[in-house]
Tab-separated table of C-alpha atoms in Angstrom:
chain	number	residue	atom	x	y	z
A	1	MET	CA	-14.035	90.620	245.431
A	2	VAL	CA	-10.503	90.598	245.772
A	3	PHE	CA	-9.899	91.117	241.735
A	4	THR	CA	-11.422	94.768	242.549
A	5	SER	CA	-9.374	95.473	245.874
A	6	LEU	CA	-6.207	93.963	243.934
A	7	TYR	CA	-6.732	96.929	241.117
A	8	SER	CA	-7.286	99.318	244.006
A	9	LEU	CA	-3.940	98.430	245.633
A	10	CYS	CA	-2.030	98.224	242.443
A	11	GLY	CA	-0.639	101.625	243.198
A	12	ALA	CA	0.578	100.836	246.582
A	13	GLY	CA	3.972	101.541	245.346
A	14	PHE	CA	6.505	102.943	247.511
A	15	ALA	CA	4.209	102.837	250.804
A	16	LEU	CA	4.085	99.000	250.175
A	17	LEU	CA	7.938	98.598	249.726
A	18	GLN	CA	8.117	100.591	253.185
A	19	LEU	CA	5.477	98.580	254.720
A	20	LEU	CA	7.094	95.261	253.733
A	21	ALA	CA	10.749	96.316	254.381
A	22	PRO	CA	10.591	94.602	257.628
A	23	VAL	CA	9.080	91.620	256.270
A	24	THR	CA	11.812	90.914	253.928
A	25	ALA	CA	14.192	91.040	256.798
A	26	ARG	CA	12.034	89.071	259.342
A	27	PRO	CA	9.560	86.873	257.178
A	28	VAL	CA	7.618	85.933	260.259
A	29	ALA	CA	7.178	89.498	261.892
A	30	ARG	CA	4.175	90.182	260.267
A	31	SER	CA	1.100	87.958	260.057
A	32	THR	CA	-0.945	88.357	256.728
A	33	SER	CA	-4.415	87.258	256.120
A	34	SER	CA	-4.989	84.904	253.059
A	35	SER	CA	-7.470	87.569	251.884
A	36	THR	CA	-4.868	90.181	252.057
A	37	LEU	CA	-2.546	88.048	250.102
A	38	LEU	CA	-5.219	87.320	247.584
A	39	ALA	CA	-6.121	91.153	247.327
A	40	LEU	CA	-2.315	91.698	246.416
A	41	GLN	CA	-2.395	88.818	243.729
A	42	PHE	CA	-5.073	90.070	242.111
A	43	ALA	CA	-4.187	93.862	242.460
A	44	ASN	CA	-1.041	92.664	240.576
A	45	VAL	CA	-2.986	91.215	237.861
A	46	LEU	CA	-4.766	94.391	237.262
A	47	GLU	CA	-1.493	96.352	237.432
A	48	GLN	CA	-0.324	94.030	234.468
A	49	LEU	CA	-3.458	94.793	232.726
A	50	GLU	CA	-3.047	98.321	232.834
A	51	SER	CA	0.683	98.054	232.172
A	52	THR	CA	0.195	96.050	228.961
A	53	PHE	CA	-2.546	98.802	227.895
A	54	TYR	CA	-0.496	101.821	228.104
A	55	ALA	CA	2.457	100.059	226.645
A	56	GLN	CA	0.910	98.871	223.680
A	57	ALA	CA	-0.594	102.282	223.345
A	58	LEU	CA	2.716	104.102	223.519
A	59	GLN	CA	4.443	101.535	221.091
A	60	LYS	CA	1.449	101.991	218.552
A	61	PHE	CA	0.573	105.407	218.310
A	62	ASN	CA	3.195	108.088	217.149
A	63	GLN	CA	2.877	112.169	217.552
A	64	SER	CA	0.924	112.495	214.426
A	65	ASP	CA	-1.684	109.930	215.433
A	66	PHE	CA	-2.472	112.458	218.352
A	67	THR	CA	-2.523	115.567	216.697
A	68	ALA	CA	-4.803	113.877	214.255
A	69	ALA	CA	-7.193	113.207	217.216
A	70	GLY	CA	-7.180	116.928	217.800
A	71	PHE	CA	-4.785	117.686	220.596
A	72	ALA	CA	-2.852	121.090	220.568
A	73	SER	CA	0.452	119.328	220.633
A	74	ALA	CA	1.480	115.582	220.800
A	75	GLN	CA	3.566	116.438	223.879
A	76	ILE	CA	0.047	117.218	226.001
A	77	PRO	CA	-1.023	113.432	225.951
A	78	LEU	CA	2.280	111.775	225.403
A	79	GLN	CA	3.570	112.999	228.667
A	80	GLN	CA	0.659	112.193	230.873
A	81	PHE	CA	0.635	108.550	229.389
A	82	GLN	CA	3.954	107.978	229.969
A	83	ALA	CA	3.774	109.366	233.274
A	84	ILE	CA	0.957	106.867	234.066
A	85	PHE	CA	2.487	104.117	232.176
A	86	LYS	CA	5.691	104.554	234.563
A	87	ASP	CA	3.451	104.803	237.706
A	88	GLU	CA	1.556	101.526	236.529
A	89	ALA	CA	4.894	99.418	235.992
A	90	THR	CA	6.074	100.626	239.298
A	91	HIS	CA	2.786	99.424	240.879
A	92	THR	CA	3.342	95.963	239.102
A	93	THR	CA	7.069	95.384	240.021
A	94	THR	CA	6.278	96.565	244.031
A	95	LEU	CA	3.402	94.186	244.319
A	96	GLN	CA	5.706	91.322	242.613
A	97	SER	CA	7.989	92.040	245.630
A	98	ALA	CA	5.511	92.231	247.871
A	99	ILE	CA	3.747	89.053	247.510
A	100	ASN	CA	7.030	87.271	247.316
A	101	SER	CA	7.809	88.592	250.402
A	102	LEU	CA	4.945	87.516	252.130
A	103	GLY	CA	5.323	83.832	250.690
A	104	GLY	CA	2.786	84.156	247.821
A	105	LYS	CA	3.176	83.653	244.174
A	106	THR	CA	2.134	86.097	241.346
A	107	VAL	CA	-0.669	85.265	238.824
A	108	SER	CA	1.535	85.486	235.590
A	109	ASN	CA	-0.610	83.390	233.165
A	110	CYS	CA	-3.285	85.885	232.335
A	111	THR	CA	-3.709	87.123	228.675
A	112	PHE	CA	-4.917	90.654	228.552
A	113	ASN	CA	-7.010	91.657	225.528
A	114	VAL	CA	-6.543	95.164	224.811
A	115	ALA	CA	-6.358	95.092	221.085
A	116	SER	CA	-9.933	96.401	220.580
A	117	LEU	CA	-9.320	99.310	222.643
A	118	LEU	CA	-5.913	100.658	220.533
A	119	THR	CA	-7.821	100.971	217.063
A	120	ASP	CA	-7.075	104.562	217.070
A	121	VAL	CA	-6.065	107.542	219.432
A	122	PRO	CA	-9.672	108.620	220.216
A	123	THR	CA	-10.711	105.211	221.340
A	124	MET	CA	-7.692	104.574	223.181
A	125	VAL	CA	-8.164	107.819	225.339
A	126	ALA	CA	-11.885	107.089	226.100
A	127	ALA	CA	-10.823	103.405	227.061
A	128	ALA	CA	-8.077	104.741	229.355
A	129	ARG	CA	-10.524	107.304	230.748
A	130	LEU	CA	-13.026	104.628	231.735
A	131	VAL	CA	-10.331	102.428	233.357
A	132	GLU	CA	-8.823	104.941	235.482
A	133	ASN	CA	-12.345	105.738	236.726
A	134	ILE	CA	-13.308	102.070	237.358
A	135	GLY	CA	-9.863	102.325	238.957
A	136	VAL	CA	-10.930	104.722	241.474
A	137	SER	CA	-14.031	102.856	242.414
A	138	ALA	CA	-12.247	99.757	242.796
A	139	TYR	CA	-10.083	101.187	245.159
A	140	LEU	CA	-12.749	102.530	247.413
A	141	GLY	CA	-14.270	99.197	247.379
A	142	ALA	CA	-10.872	97.643	248.388
A	143	LEU	CA	-10.534	99.975	251.467
A	144	THR	CA	-13.338	98.208	252.606
A	145	LEU	CA	-12.073	94.798	252.693
A	146	ILE	CA	-8.625	95.536	254.481
A	147	ASN	CA	-8.873	95.400	258.281
A	148	ASP	CA	-4.838	96.038	258.671
A	149	THR	CA	-4.135	99.668	259.470
A	150	VAL	CA	-1.017	100.023	257.789
A	151	LEU	CA	-2.204	98.207	254.798
A	152	SER	CA	-5.344	100.132	254.230
A	153	THR	CA	-3.242	103.499	254.657
A	154	ALA	CA	-1.002	102.291	252.177
A	155	ALA	CA	-3.937	101.489	249.740
A	156	ALA	CA	-5.482	105.091	250.617
A	157	THR	CA	-2.291	106.318	249.123
A	158	ILE	CA	-2.626	104.257	245.738
A	159	MET	CA	-6.212	105.605	245.513
A	160	THR	CA	-4.775	109.303	245.470
A	161	VAL	CA	-2.766	108.428	242.544
A	162	GLU	CA	-5.423	106.650	240.699
A	163	ALA	CA	-7.332	109.781	241.073
A	164	ARG	CA	-4.959	112.022	239.490
A	165	HIS	CA	-4.785	109.307	236.487
A	166	GLN	CA	-8.486	109.794	236.457
A	167	THR	CA	-8.763	113.645	236.545
A	168	ILE	CA	-5.889	113.971	233.779
A	169	LEU	CA	-7.573	111.361	231.453
A	170	ASN	CA	-11.229	113.332	232.028
A	171	VAL	CA	-9.366	116.402	230.439
A	172	LEU	CA	-7.569	114.314	227.527
A	173	ALA	CA	-11.147	113.111	226.654
A	174	GLY	CA	-12.357	116.839	226.424
A	175	ALA	CA	-14.686	116.704	229.304
A	176	THR	CA	-14.731	118.016	232.693
A	177	ALA	CA	-11.688	117.160	235.062
A	178	ILE	CA	-13.500	117.043	238.414
A	179	PRO	CA	-17.344	116.582	237.085
A	180	GLN	CA	-18.528	115.460	240.389
A	181	ALA	CA	-17.697	115.990	244.249
A	182	PHE	CA	-17.697	112.516	245.202
A	183	ASP	CA	-16.841	109.238	243.493
A	184	VAL	CA	-18.763	105.560	243.973
A	185	ALA	CA	-17.231	102.584	245.766
A	186	LEU	CA	-17.785	99.310	243.841
A	187	ASN	CA	-17.074	95.874	245.005
A	188	PRO	CA	-14.951	93.059	243.210
A	189	SER	CA	-17.582	91.272	241.325
A	190	GLU	CA	-19.157	94.790	240.184
A	191	ILE	CA	-15.723	95.565	238.950
A	192	LEU	CA	-15.434	92.386	237.510
A	193	ALA	CA	-18.625	93.147	235.321
A	194	LEU	CA	-16.903	96.161	233.829
A	195	THR	CA	-13.452	94.711	233.345
A	196	GLY	CA	-13.469	90.941	233.097
A	197	GLY	CA	-13.719	90.905	229.255
A	198	LEU	CA	-10.085	92.476	228.969
A	199	ILE	CA	-8.342	89.411	230.973
A	200	SER	CA	-8.597	85.630	229.947
A	201	GLY	CA	-6.538	82.358	230.722
A	202	CYS	CA	-6.168	82.691	234.614
A	203	ASN	CA	-8.624	82.242	237.414
A	204	LEU	CA	-9.079	85.195	239.509
A	205	GLY	CA	-11.140	83.372	242.055
A	206	ILE	CA	-14.121	85.618	242.293
A	207	PRO	CA	-17.590	85.660	240.822
A	208	ALA	CA	-18.335	88.251	238.241
A	209	ASN	CA	-21.689	90.186	237.849
A	210	VAL	CA	-23.530	89.262	234.838
A	211	PRO	CA	-22.107	91.968	232.128
A	212	LEU	CA	-24.638	94.625	231.149
A	213	ARG	CA	-24.181	96.667	227.390
A	214	VAL	CA	-26.109	99.775	226.596
A	215	ASN	CA	-27.532	99.385	223.075
A	216	ASN	CA	-27.316	103.233	222.154
A	217	SER	CA	-25.140	104.282	219.509
A	218	GLY	CA	-25.670	108.066	219.634
A	219	SER	CA	-25.422	110.975	221.865
A	220	ILE	CA	-26.069	110.085	225.583
A	221	GLN	CA	-27.823	113.076	227.508
A	222	ALA	CA	-30.404	113.703	230.156
A	223	GLY	CA	-33.656	112.268	229.004
A	224	THR	CA	-32.064	109.689	226.675
A	225	LYS	CA	-33.963	106.340	226.829
A	226	LEU	CA	-31.518	103.339	227.194
A	227	THR	CA	-31.946	99.867	226.119
A	228	PHE	CA	-29.649	97.195	227.116
A	229	THR	CA	-28.114	93.762	226.164
A	230	SER	CA	-27.128	91.160	228.732
A	231	ALA	CA	-27.382	87.347	229.256
A	232	ALA	CA	-29.214	87.826	232.213
A	233	LEU	CA	-32.018	89.651	230.049
A	234	ASN	CA	-33.199	86.105	228.511
A	235	GLY	CA	-36.853	86.284	229.731
A	236	THR	CA	-36.642	84.457	232.593
A	237	VAL	CA	-37.750	87.302	234.519
A	238	PRO	CA	-40.259	89.736	233.070
A	239	VAL	CA	-39.270	93.170	231.863
A	240	GLY	CA	-41.906	94.621	233.717
A	241	GLU	CA	-40.379	93.310	236.934
A	242	LEU	CA	-37.103	94.510	236.229
A	243	SER	CA	-35.738	98.052	237.213
A	244	CYS	CA	-32.888	100.130	236.023
A	245	GLN	CA	-30.967	102.160	238.365
A	246	PHE	CA	-28.501	104.684	237.982
A	247	LEU	CA	-25.895	105.707	240.392
A	248	ALA	CA	-23.514	108.645	240.533
A	249	GLY	CA	-21.050	110.217	243.140
A	250	GLY	CA	-23.050	111.961	245.898
A	251	PHE	CA	-26.188	110.024	245.366
A	252	PRO	CA	-27.421	108.689	248.576
A	253	VAL	CA	-29.082	106.027	246.709
A	254	ALA	CA	-29.773	105.102	243.037
A	255	ILE	CA	-32.460	106.469	240.966
A	256	SER	CA	-34.566	103.719	240.059
A	257	GLN	CA	-36.739	103.394	237.155
A	258	PRO	CA	-38.667	100.736	235.269
A	259	LEU	CA	-36.499	98.977	232.702
A	260	SER	CA	-39.055	99.253	230.026
A	261	ASN	CA	-38.773	102.919	230.354
A	262	CYS	CA	-35.375	103.822	231.387
A	263	SER	CA	-34.055	107.435	230.807
A	264	VAL	CA	-30.974	109.072	231.819
A	265	PRO	CA	-31.870	111.464	234.866
A	266	ALA	CA	-31.338	115.103	234.538
A	267	ASN	CA	-28.754	116.995	236.518
A	268	VAL	CA	-25.720	114.609	236.069
A	269	THR	CA	-22.415	115.405	234.721
A	270	GLY	CA	-19.638	113.023	234.555
A	271	PRO	CA	-19.623	109.000	235.199
A	272	LEU	CA	-22.759	107.249	235.666
A	273	LEU	CA	-23.183	103.671	236.705
A	274	VAL	CA	-26.194	101.894	235.589
A	275	PHE	CA	-27.399	98.462	237.141
A	276	VAL	CA	-30.450	96.159	236.304
A	277	THR	CA	-32.127	94.843	239.125
A	278	ASN	CA	-35.286	92.467	240.015
A	279	SER	CA	-36.402	95.162	242.681
A	280	SER	CA	-37.508	98.671	242.251
A	281	GLN	CA	-35.943	99.264	245.916
A	282	PRO	CA	-33.401	102.081	245.007
A	283	LEU	CA	-29.547	100.534	245.699
A	284	ALA	CA	-27.833	102.280	248.625
A	285	ASN	CA	-24.623	104.014	247.582
A	286	ASN	CA	-22.282	102.362	250.049
A	287	ILE	CA	-21.142	98.779	249.875
A	288	ARG	CA	-22.160	98.076	253.473
A	289	ASP	CA	-25.932	98.374	252.688
A	290	ALA	CA	-26.404	98.003	248.881
A	291	ALA	CA	-28.902	95.192	248.527
A	292	THR	CA	-26.618	93.377	245.857
A	293	SER	CA	-28.730	90.396	245.855
A	294	THR	CA	-31.139	92.243	243.572
A	295	ILE	CA	-28.608	92.888	240.955
A	296	VAL	CA	-29.324	91.249	237.703
A	297	ALA	CA	-26.862	92.662	235.403
A	298	GLY	CA	-24.185	95.387	235.798
A	299	PRO	CA	-23.114	97.848	236.307
A	300	THR	CA	-22.037	99.200	233.181
A	301	LEU	CA	-20.639	103.008	232.828
A	302	ILE	CA	-21.614	105.710	230.418
A	303	PHE	CA	-20.262	109.288	230.805
A	304	ILE	CA	-22.745	112.310	230.443
A	305	ASP	CA	-20.484	114.933	229.027
A	306	ASN	CA	-22.535	118.191	228.894
A	307	GLN	CA	-19.895	120.433	229.774
A	308	GLN	CA	-16.223	121.195	228.626
A	309	ASP	CA	-13.385	122.906	230.923
A	310	ALA	CA	-11.649	125.348	229.459
A	311	LEU	CA	-8.724	123.035	230.308
A	312	ALA	CA	-10.072	120.456	228.209
A	313	ILE	CA	-10.600	122.783	225.359
A	314	ALA	CA	-7.241	124.230	225.450
A	315	ALA	CA	-5.576	120.897	225.636
A	316	ARG	CA	-7.502	119.240	222.691
A	317	PRO	CA	-9.104	121.901	220.664
A	318	GLY	CA	-9.197	119.685	217.445
A	319	LEU	CA	-11.377	117.171	219.456
A	320	ASN	CA	-14.726	118.470	217.710
A	321	SER	CA	-13.375	118.058	214.436
A	322	THR	CA	-12.405	114.714	214.740
A	323	VAL	CA	-16.038	113.512	215.306
A	324	ALA	CA	-19.129	113.649	213.114
A	325	PRO	CA	-22.053	115.919	214.550
A	326	THR	CA	-25.040	113.873	215.313
A	327	SER	CA	-27.426	116.761	215.573
A	328	THR	CA	-28.040	120.514	214.706
A	329	SER	CA	-28.932	121.790	217.695
A	330	ASN	CA	-26.026	120.405	219.435
A	331	PRO	CA	-23.303	120.483	216.801
A	332	ILE	CA	-20.487	119.305	218.960
A	333	THR	CA	-21.821	116.195	219.980
A	334	SER	CA	-20.063	113.109	219.823
A	335	SER	CA	-20.567	109.386	221.501
A	336	THR	CA	-18.141	106.291	221.673
A	337	THR	CA	-19.078	102.869	222.530
A	338	ILE	CA	-16.504	100.433	222.950
A	339	THR	CA	-17.284	96.362	223.942
A	340	LEU	CA	-14.599	94.333	225.531
A	341	THR	CA	-15.073	90.800	225.058
A	342	PRO	CA	-12.665	88.008	226.134
A	343	VAL	CA	-10.855	86.266	223.329
A	344	THR	CA	-11.485	82.855	224.999
A	345	SER	CA	-14.198	82.664	227.526
A	346	THR	CA	-17.457	80.435	228.167
A	347	LYS	CA	-18.481	83.483	229.910
A	348	THR	CA	-18.704	87.081	227.761
A	349	SER	CA	-18.140	89.989	230.011
A	350	THR	CA	-18.834	93.440	228.281
A	351	LEU	CA	-17.888	96.977	228.885
A	352	THR	CA	-19.889	99.620	227.208
A	353	LEU	CA	-18.449	102.974	227.044
A	354	ALA	CA	-20.288	106.166	226.118
A	355	THR	CA	-18.640	109.433	225.963
A	356	SER	CA	-19.866	112.668	224.512
A	357	SER	CA	-18.886	116.297	224.260
A	358	LYS	CA	-21.478	119.023	223.845
A	359	ALA	CA	-20.777	122.445	222.735
A	360	MET	CA	-20.966	125.168	225.334
A	361	SER	CA	-23.295	128.071	224.279
A	362	GLY	CA	-21.925	131.633	224.013
A	363	THR	CA	-21.310	134.388	221.716
A	364	VAL	CA	-17.703	134.010	220.696
A	365	THR	CA	-16.838	131.857	217.742
A	366	LEU	CA	-12.930	131.071	217.511
A	367	THR	CA	-11.379	129.225	214.543
A	368	ILE	CA	-8.060	128.182	215.673
A	369	ALA	CA	-5.299	126.643	213.565
A	370	SER	CA	-1.661	125.915	215.088
A	371	THR	CA	0.341	128.433	213.053
A	372	SER	CA	4.097	129.163	212.805
A	373	THR	CA	3.441	132.495	214.532
A	374	PRO	CA	1.421	132.799	217.409
A	375	ALA	CA	-2.318	134.795	216.326
A	376	THR	CA	-2.312	138.331	218.308
A	377	LEU	CA	-5.514	138.114	220.577
A	378	SER	CA	-7.397	140.296	222.559
A	379	LYS	CA	-7.225	139.388	226.326
A	380	ALA	CA	-10.762	140.955	226.872
A	381	VAL	CA	-13.657	139.854	224.744
A	382	THR	CA	-17.008	141.622	225.003
A	383	SER	CA	-18.804	141.141	221.826
A	384	PRO	CA	-19.082	138.456	219.228
A	385	VAL	CA	-15.420	137.797	217.577
A	386	THR	CA	-14.383	135.393	214.803
A	387	ILE	CA	-10.533	134.959	214.772
A	388	VAL	CA	-9.417	132.896	211.809
A	389	PRO	CA	-5.408	132.537	211.576
A	390	THR	CA	-4.957	131.495	207.738
A	391	THR	CA	-0.979	130.775	207.657
A	392	VAL	CA	-0.728	126.964	208.511
A	393	SER	CA	2.564	125.542	208.568
A	394	ASN	CA	2.196	121.935	210.232
A	395	GLY	CA	-0.859	120.727	208.041
A	396	TRP	CA	-3.317	121.267	211.152
A	397	THR	CA	-7.176	121.332	210.041
A	398	ALA	CA	-9.039	124.535	211.533
A	399	VAL	CA	-11.548	124.062	213.976
A	400	THR	CA	-14.703	125.998	214.955
A	401	THR	CA	-15.664	125.861	218.980
A	402	THR	CA	-18.046	127.986	220.536
A	403	ILE	CA	-17.247	129.473	224.030
A	404	SER	CA	-18.496	132.327	226.068
A	405	PRO	CA	-16.787	135.762	226.169
A	406	SER	CA	-15.849	135.536	229.814
A	407	GLN	CA	-14.034	131.962	228.987
A	408	ALA	CA	-12.505	133.581	225.808
A	409	SER	CA	-11.168	136.202	227.897
A	410	GLY	CA	-9.605	133.840	230.035
A	411	ILE	CA	-8.240	131.359	227.849
A	412	LEU	CA	-6.960	133.450	224.685
A	413	ALA	CA	-4.004	134.911	226.609
A	414	SER	CA	-2.752	131.810	227.850
A	415	ALA	CA	-4.312	128.941	226.063
A	416	VAL	CA	-3.377	129.942	222.340
A	417	PRO	CA	0.106	130.818	222.952
A	418	SER	CA	0.744	127.434	224.212
A	419	MET	CA	-1.139	125.805	221.338
A	420	SER	CA	1.165	127.892	218.864
A	421	SER	CA	4.151	126.701	220.811
A	422	GLY	CA	3.582	123.244	220.968
């Protein structure tokens, strides 16, 4: 459980420095429970993981890699990833100082296996989005484990920063910045089921739920029937006695279905957690009342991206040209699946990430290429229009995106000039 709280606390940064300043001057002035210290130690491990991920990503990819991934300007993602990396690095060093001030030792012998997340920019962006969404859930879960008012306040200041990371990465992934009005809190064992495959070589001190992997490789939308792979699905419990359960922000309880007929529920946009349980009783959407003893495997996390924000389209207009269409009815549909497996471990932890981007219906088709001179576009669009800039000076590939007239009116005056100037 501490592993999750650790990740959550990773952003405590300045708040923790302020909190621990008296401790540095008077080491015995503030008593700290062993669980709190352990939470800080594990949080530091998670911050090390994030810092490693972003450092390697920034080192590996150059500006042309980001433009090839469909961004209007390489500076749009680079500025954000650099800022996030700076946050995570600050959290790491601050937590180390805090742990030392409290008389503890940092865990420094972990290996972070992030290479599989850095095969290309689209994979890296999708993985970063998933990690930050998990971080928010981890932070929420951590708040239930801290009974020190000052520490819980410091932890809450971290959560807001993690949520900012989450939002900007939703945008960079070409999806909805704020897809749900609520987030979901997860306990540490659940977080480890999602992230444990990235960490090896050190003892984190907490049991992980058995990982769960979605087998589907195509677009995942409402009504998609899912199948799974997990070490726990070994026939010990008959499939007929198992349920799949879907949990999203704002659900009072999970949506429970027979595992043999497990289909994505309707009316969900954004992150969706999936569990396999040995009971059809819906899991409560709170850590106190959730019947965690019924969980056989999971959660795993998928993204239901059935909407694109105008902001996401403006930031990454070429997203749809970097993926292959999977159907004619939804011409801008893609999915990415990432499996995270430890390099050396007796237990396999997997994380399945599915993202999709679906075209929004409308009557205006814009074919936009980055040009040396911004195209002159009307600010008011009331009828079908096709705009095709033909002079391309920087090697961009034209991309066709379908949006509504009202969306076009709103973004043409501001988004297109910014794309050209980038």
